[in-house]
Coordinates of C-alpha atoms and ligand atoms in Angstrom, one line a residue:
M1 CA -19.4 -49.8 -23.7
L2 CA -15.8 -50.7 -23.5
I3 CA -15.1 -48.6 -26.8
R4 CA -16.9 -45.6 -25.2
R5 CA -14.4 -45.9 -21.8
A6 CA -11.4 -46.1 -24.3
R7 CA -12.6 -43.1 -26.1
R8 CA -13.1 -41.3 -23.0
A9 CA -9.8 -42.1 -21.7
F10 CA -8.0 -41.2 -25.0
V11 CA -9.9 -37.8 -24.8
L12 CA -8.7 -37.3 -21.2
V13 CA -5.2 -38.2 -22.3
V14 CA -5.1 -35.6 -25.1
F15 CA -6.6 -32.9 -22.5
V16 CA -3.8 -33.7 -20.1
A17 CA -1.3 -33.9 -22.8
V18 CA -1.6 -30.2 -24.0
G19 CA -1.9 -29.1 -20.5
I20 CA -5.7 -28.6 -19.8
L21 CA -8.4 -30.5 -18.1
P22 CA -12.1 -30.5 -19.4
G23 CA -14.1 -27.7 -17.8
S24 CA -10.9 -26.0 -16.4
A25 CA -9.3 -24.7 -19.5
F26 CA -8.4 -21.3 -18.3
A27 CA -8.7 -22.0 -14.5
T28 CA -5.2 -21.2 -13.5
C29 CA -3.4 -18.1 -14.2
S30 CA 0.1 -18.7 -12.6
S31 CA 2.7 -16.7 -14.7
Q32 CA 4.6 -13.7 -12.9
L33 CA 2.4 -10.9 -14.3
A34 CA -0.9 -11.7 -15.9
V35 CA -4.3 -10.2 -16.3
Q36 CA -7.3 -12.8 -16.2
V37 CA -10.7 -12.1 -17.7
L38 CA -13.6 -13.3 -15.2
G39 CA -16.1 -12.0 -17.1
S40 CA -16.0 -11.3 -21.0
G41 CA -19.8 -10.3 -21.4
G42 CA -21.9 -7.4 -20.9
P43 CA -25.5 -6.9 -19.4
D44 CA -27.1 -9.6 -21.6
A45 CA -27.4 -13.2 -20.1
N46 CA -28.0 -14.5 -23.8
D47 CA -24.3 -14.3 -24.4
A48 CA -23.3 -16.9 -22.0
R49 CA -20.6 -15.0 -20.5
A50 CA -20.2 -13.3 -16.9
S51 CA -20.4 -9.6 -17.0
A52 CA -17.4 -7.4 -16.4
G53 CA -14.7 -8.5 -14.0
Y54 CA -10.9 -8.9 -14.4
V55 CA -8.1 -10.0 -11.9
L56 CA -4.5 -8.8 -12.2
W57 CA -2.1 -11.6 -10.9
I58 CA 1.4 -10.7 -9.8
D59 CA 3.5 -13.4 -8.7
G60 CA 0.9 -16.1 -8.5
Q61 CA -1.5 -13.7 -6.4
A62 CA -4.5 -12.2 -7.3
R63 CA -4.0 -8.5 -6.4
L64 CA -6.3 -6.1 -7.9
L65 CA -9.9 -6.6 -9.0
V66 CA -11.3 -4.5 -11.6
D67 CA -15.2 -4.7 -11.8
A68 CA -17.6 -7.2 -10.2
G69 CA -20.6 -7.8 -12.6
G70 CA -23.0 -10.6 -12.5
G71 CA -21.1 -13.9 -12.6
I72 CA -17.8 -12.5 -11.3
F73 CA -18.5 -14.2 -7.9
L74 CA -18.5 -17.5 -9.3
R75 CA -15.4 -16.9 -11.8
F76 CA -13.6 -15.6 -8.9
G77 CA -13.7 -18.5 -7.3
E78 CA -13.2 -20.8 -10.5
A79 CA -10.2 -18.8 -11.1
K80 CA -8.8 -19.6 -7.5
A81 CA -8.3 -16.0 -6.6
K82 CA -8.2 -15.4 -3.0
F83 CA -10.1 -12.5 -1.5
E84 CA -7.3 -12.1 1.2
T85 CA -4.4 -11.4 -1.2
L86 CA -6.5 -8.4 -3.1
D87 CA -4.9 -4.9 -2.6
A88 CA -7.5 -3.1 -4.1
I89 CA -10.8 -3.5 -6.1
G90 CA -11.4 -0.9 -8.9
I91 CA -15.2 -0.1 -10.1
T92 CA -15.2 1.4 -13.2
H93 CA -19.1 2.6 -13.0
L94 CA -22.0 1.7 -11.1
H95 CA -24.2 -0.1 -13.9
A96 CA -25.4 -3.4 -12.6
D97 CA -23.1 -5.4 -15.1
H98 CA -20.0 -3.8 -13.4
V99 CA -20.9 -4.1 -9.7
S100 CA -23.7 -6.1 -8.9
D101 CA -21.6 -9.1 -7.5
L102 CA -19.4 -6.6 -5.2
A103 CA -21.8 -7.7 -2.0
A104 CA -21.4 -11.3 -2.8
L105 CA -17.7 -11.1 -3.1
L106 CA -17.5 -9.1 0.1
K107 CA -19.7 -11.6 1.9
S108 CA -17.3 -14.4 0.8
G109 CA -14.6 -12.5 2.2
F110 CA -15.9 -13.3 5.9
F111 CA -14.7 -16.8 5.1
S112 CA -11.2 -15.7 4.4
E113 CA -8.1 -15.1 6.5
R114 CA -8.2 -11.5 5.6
T115 CA -7.9 -8.7 8.3
R116 CA -6.5 -5.7 6.8
Q117 CA -8.7 -3.1 5.2
L118 CA -9.7 -3.3 1.8
P119 CA -9.3 -0.4 -0.4
I120 CA -12.2 0.0 -3.1
I121 CA -11.9 2.8 -5.8
G122 CA -15.1 4.0 -7.9
P123 CA -16.4 6.8 -9.2
S124 CA -18.2 9.8 -7.9
G125 CA -22.0 10.1 -8.5
G126 CA -24.1 12.0 -10.7
G127 CA -27.6 12.1 -12.7
D128 CA -29.4 8.6 -11.8
F129 CA -26.4 7.2 -10.1
P130 CA -25.1 7.1 -6.4
G131 CA -21.1 7.8 -6.2
M132 CA -19.0 4.8 -4.9
S133 CA -19.4 5.8 -1.2
E134 CA -23.3 6.3 -1.5
Y135 CA -23.6 3.2 -2.9
M136 CA -21.8 1.4 0.0
R137 CA -23.9 3.1 2.2
I138 CA -27.0 1.9 0.5
L139 CA -25.6 -1.6 0.5
F140 CA -24.4 -1.8 4.2
D141 CA -25.6 1.3 6.4
A142 CA -26.2 -0.1 9.7
D143 CA -29.8 1.6 9.9
H144 CA -31.0 1.9 6.2
G145 CA -28.8 -0.5 4.1
A146 CA -30.1 -3.2 2.1
Y147 CA -27.7 -5.7 3.8
R148 CA -27.5 -4.0 7.2
Y149 CA -26.7 -7.2 8.7
L150 CA -23.3 -6.5 6.9
S151 CA -22.6 -3.4 8.2
G152 CA -19.0 -4.1 9.7
Y153 CA -17.8 -3.7 6.2
L154 CA -18.5 0.3 6.9
D155 CA -16.9 0.2 10.2
G156 CA -14.9 -3.0 10.9
S157 CA -17.6 -4.6 13.5
G158 CA -18.5 -8.0 13.6
G159 CA -15.4 -9.5 12.3
L160 CA -16.0 -8.0 9.2
V161 CA -13.1 -6.3 6.8
K162 CA -13.5 -2.7 6.7
V163 CA -13.6 -1.2 3.2
A164 CA -11.5 2.1 2.4
V165 CA -13.5 3.8 -0.2
T166 CA -11.9 6.2 -2.5
E167 CA -14.3 7.9 -4.8
V168 CA -12.9 9.9 -8.0
K169 CA -14.4 12.7 -9.7
T170 CA -15.2 11.8 -13.3
D171 CA -15.7 15.5 -14.3
P172 CA -13.6 17.4 -15.4
P173 CA -12.1 14.0 -16.8
G174 CA -8.4 14.5 -15.7
S175 CA -6.3 11.5 -14.8
E176 CA -5.0 11.1 -11.3
V177 CA -3.4 8.3 -9.5
V178 CA -5.8 6.6 -7.2
F179 CA -3.9 3.8 -5.5
K180 CA -0.4 2.9 -5.3
N181 CA 1.8 0.4 -3.0
D182 CA 4.9 -1.4 -3.9
R183 CA 3.6 -3.8 -6.2
F184 CA 1.5 -1.8 -8.9
E185 CA -0.1 1.8 -9.4
V186 CA -3.5 2.3 -10.6
T187 CA -4.4 5.7 -12.5
S188 CA -7.8 6.6 -13.1
V189 CA -9.4 8.9 -15.8
G190 CA -13.0 10.0 -16.5
V191 CA -14.5 8.6 -19.7
T192 CA -17.7 9.2 -21.8
H193 CA -20.6 6.4 -21.2
G194 CA -23.8 8.1 -22.0
P195 CA -24.7 10.0 -19.1
V196 CA -23.1 7.7 -16.4
P197 CA -20.3 8.9 -14.2
A198 CA -17.3 6.2 -15.5
L199 CA -13.8 5.8 -15.0
A200 CA -11.2 3.7 -16.8
F201 CA -8.0 2.7 -15.1
L202 CA -4.3 2.2 -16.4
V203 CA -2.6 -0.1 -14.1
A204 CA 1.2 -0.2 -14.0
A205 CA 3.1 -3.0 -12.5
E206 CA 6.7 -4.3 -13.0
G207 CA 7.4 -2.1 -15.9
R208 CA 4.2 -3.0 -17.9
R209 CA 1.2 -1.2 -18.6
I210 CA -2.3 -2.5 -18.7
A211 CA -5.4 -0.2 -19.7
F212 CA -8.9 -1.1 -18.8
S213 CA -11.4 1.0 -20.7
G214 CA -14.3 0.4 -18.4
D215 CA -17.5 1.2 -20.7
Q216 CA -17.0 4.3 -23.0
N217 CA -17.5 5.7 -26.4
G218 CA -13.6 6.2 -26.8
H219 CA -14.0 10.0 -27.4
N220 CA -12.0 11.3 -24.5
P221 CA -8.4 12.5 -25.9
Q222 CA -7.3 12.0 -22.0
F223 CA -7.6 8.5 -22.1
A224 CA -5.9 8.0 -25.5
A225 CA -3.1 10.1 -23.8
L226 CA -3.0 8.3 -20.6
I227 CA -2.8 5.0 -22.2
K228 CA -0.3 5.8 -24.9
G229 CA 2.2 2.7 -25.3
S230 CA 0.1 0.2 -23.2
D231 CA 1.1 -3.2 -23.5
I232 CA -2.9 -4.1 -23.4
L233 CA -6.0 -2.2 -23.9
V234 CA -9.0 -4.4 -22.5
M235 CA -11.5 -2.5 -24.6
D236 CA -15.4 -2.6 -24.5
H237 CA -16.9 -4.1 -27.5
A238 CA -20.5 -3.8 -27.1
V239 CA -22.0 -2.5 -30.1
P240 CA -21.9 -3.1 -34.1
E241 CA -21.0 -0.2 -36.4
Q242 CA -24.6 0.7 -37.4
T243 CA -25.6 0.9 -33.7
D244 CA -28.2 3.8 -32.7
E245 CA -26.9 7.1 -31.4
V246 CA -28.0 6.4 -27.8
S247 CA -25.6 3.2 -27.8
G248 CA -23.0 5.1 -29.8
H249 CA -22.8 7.6 -27.0
L250 CA -22.3 4.7 -24.5
H251 CA -19.9 2.7 -26.4
A252 CA -17.0 2.8 -28.8
R253 CA -18.1 1.7 -32.3
P254 CA -15.6 -1.0 -33.9
S255 CA -14.0 2.1 -36.4
E256 CA -13.7 4.0 -32.9
I257 CA -11.7 1.0 -31.3
G258 CA -9.7 0.7 -34.2
R259 CA -8.5 4.6 -34.3
L260 CA -8.3 4.6 -30.6
A261 CA -5.9 1.6 -30.3
A262 CA -4.0 2.4 -33.4
E263 CA -3.5 6.2 -32.1
A264 CA -2.5 5.0 -28.4
G265 CA 0.1 2.6 -30.0
I266 CA -1.4 -0.2 -28.2
G267 CA 0.6 -3.6 -27.9
K268 CA -2.3 -5.9 -28.0
L269 CA -6.2 -5.3 -28.1
I270 CA -8.4 -7.4 -25.7
L271 CA -12.1 -7.1 -27.1
S272 CA -14.2 -7.6 -24.2
H273 CA -17.8 -6.7 -22.6
N274 CA -18.8 -8.8 -25.9
M275 CA -22.7 -9.1 -26.3
A276 CA -24.6 -10.8 -28.7
R277 CA -25.3 -7.7 -30.7
S278 CA -21.7 -7.3 -31.2
L279 CA -20.6 -10.8 -31.5
S280 CA -23.2 -11.5 -34.2
H281 CA -21.0 -8.6 -36.1
L282 CA -17.7 -10.0 -35.2
D283 CA -16.2 -10.6 -38.6
E284 CA -17.1 -7.3 -39.9
N285 CA -16.1 -5.5 -36.5
L286 CA -12.6 -6.9 -36.9
A287 CA -12.4 -6.1 -40.3
L288 CA -13.3 -2.3 -39.5
I289 CA -11.0 -2.2 -36.4
R290 CA -7.9 -3.5 -38.5
E291 CA -8.6 -0.7 -40.9
H292 CA -6.7 1.4 -38.2
Y293 CA -5.2 -0.8 -35.8
K294 CA -2.7 -3.3 -37.0
G295 CA -1.5 -5.0 -33.8
P296 CA -2.9 -8.4 -32.3
I297 CA -6.6 -8.6 -31.5
T298 CA -7.9 -11.2 -29.0
V299 CA -11.6 -11.6 -28.4
A300 CA -11.8 -12.2 -24.7
E301 CA -13.3 -15.6 -23.5
D302 CA -14.1 -16.0 -19.5
L303 CA -11.2 -17.2 -17.4
M304 CA -8.9 -16.3 -20.2
C305 CA -5.4 -15.5 -18.9
L306 CA -3.4 -12.6 -20.7
D307 CA 0.3 -13.0 -19.6
L308 CA 2.5 -10.1 -19.8
Ligands
ZN401 ZN1 -21.4 -2.6 -19.1

């Protein structure tokens, strides 16, 4: 018993000595400018990762949330991000693994100090997908919304924070500035994610540039042009090289990720949206990427902090 206690105390001392505590290794992201990975996974629950979501931290405050897939509600709290400090939320596309926790996060904001409007930027609709504005109506419309009891998000009633939706055309896929304040600027560009209307974002803050691929097959030359010379590219790593045609139209193959990162001259490549099917080929995928891209590569983990 005594030995076990002593061993536990020793382990705790070691954790404290290297600046981490068990279970909260990545829980704070306090540098001046950083991106924190909230969810490094995709739509499969078997990879033990939250689905897509990222926070931009500026001077210790969470200022931008990119995507809000399943599990991001929990990770947002674990990261100690505050709803009231968010200047905007960007949603790359309306697949469930990128947006299903949005309503839960907005609801949590009811218990925050926030009173100012919350800008939400998302794609226009097409095919089987509503646009961002229609999606918000489906959730919160006072008469027909699934969460009609929260209709105040659309009109500011009931003590809820009104959201201001900017819907961005994905086709033709030109780039445009979709949000700007004195802290950062967001430029979007339409990307090819199979038949899904989808956006990628480039965020500029404090002289640094961070690219979020969203989900895409990496084929849009305008995306490569927009992100040229970015400090960080957070890229979807969702398929192995020998993937089927449908998945290859949805996501970039490892060789395509490598070519894109090399062509765009990316400072650091972050592989996220990891799935069991891509992680099971990780060594092979990394080798294929490195045939083209010679810079540093990090495989994202939930709550990982990427300093800039
Ligand atoms: Zn996805």
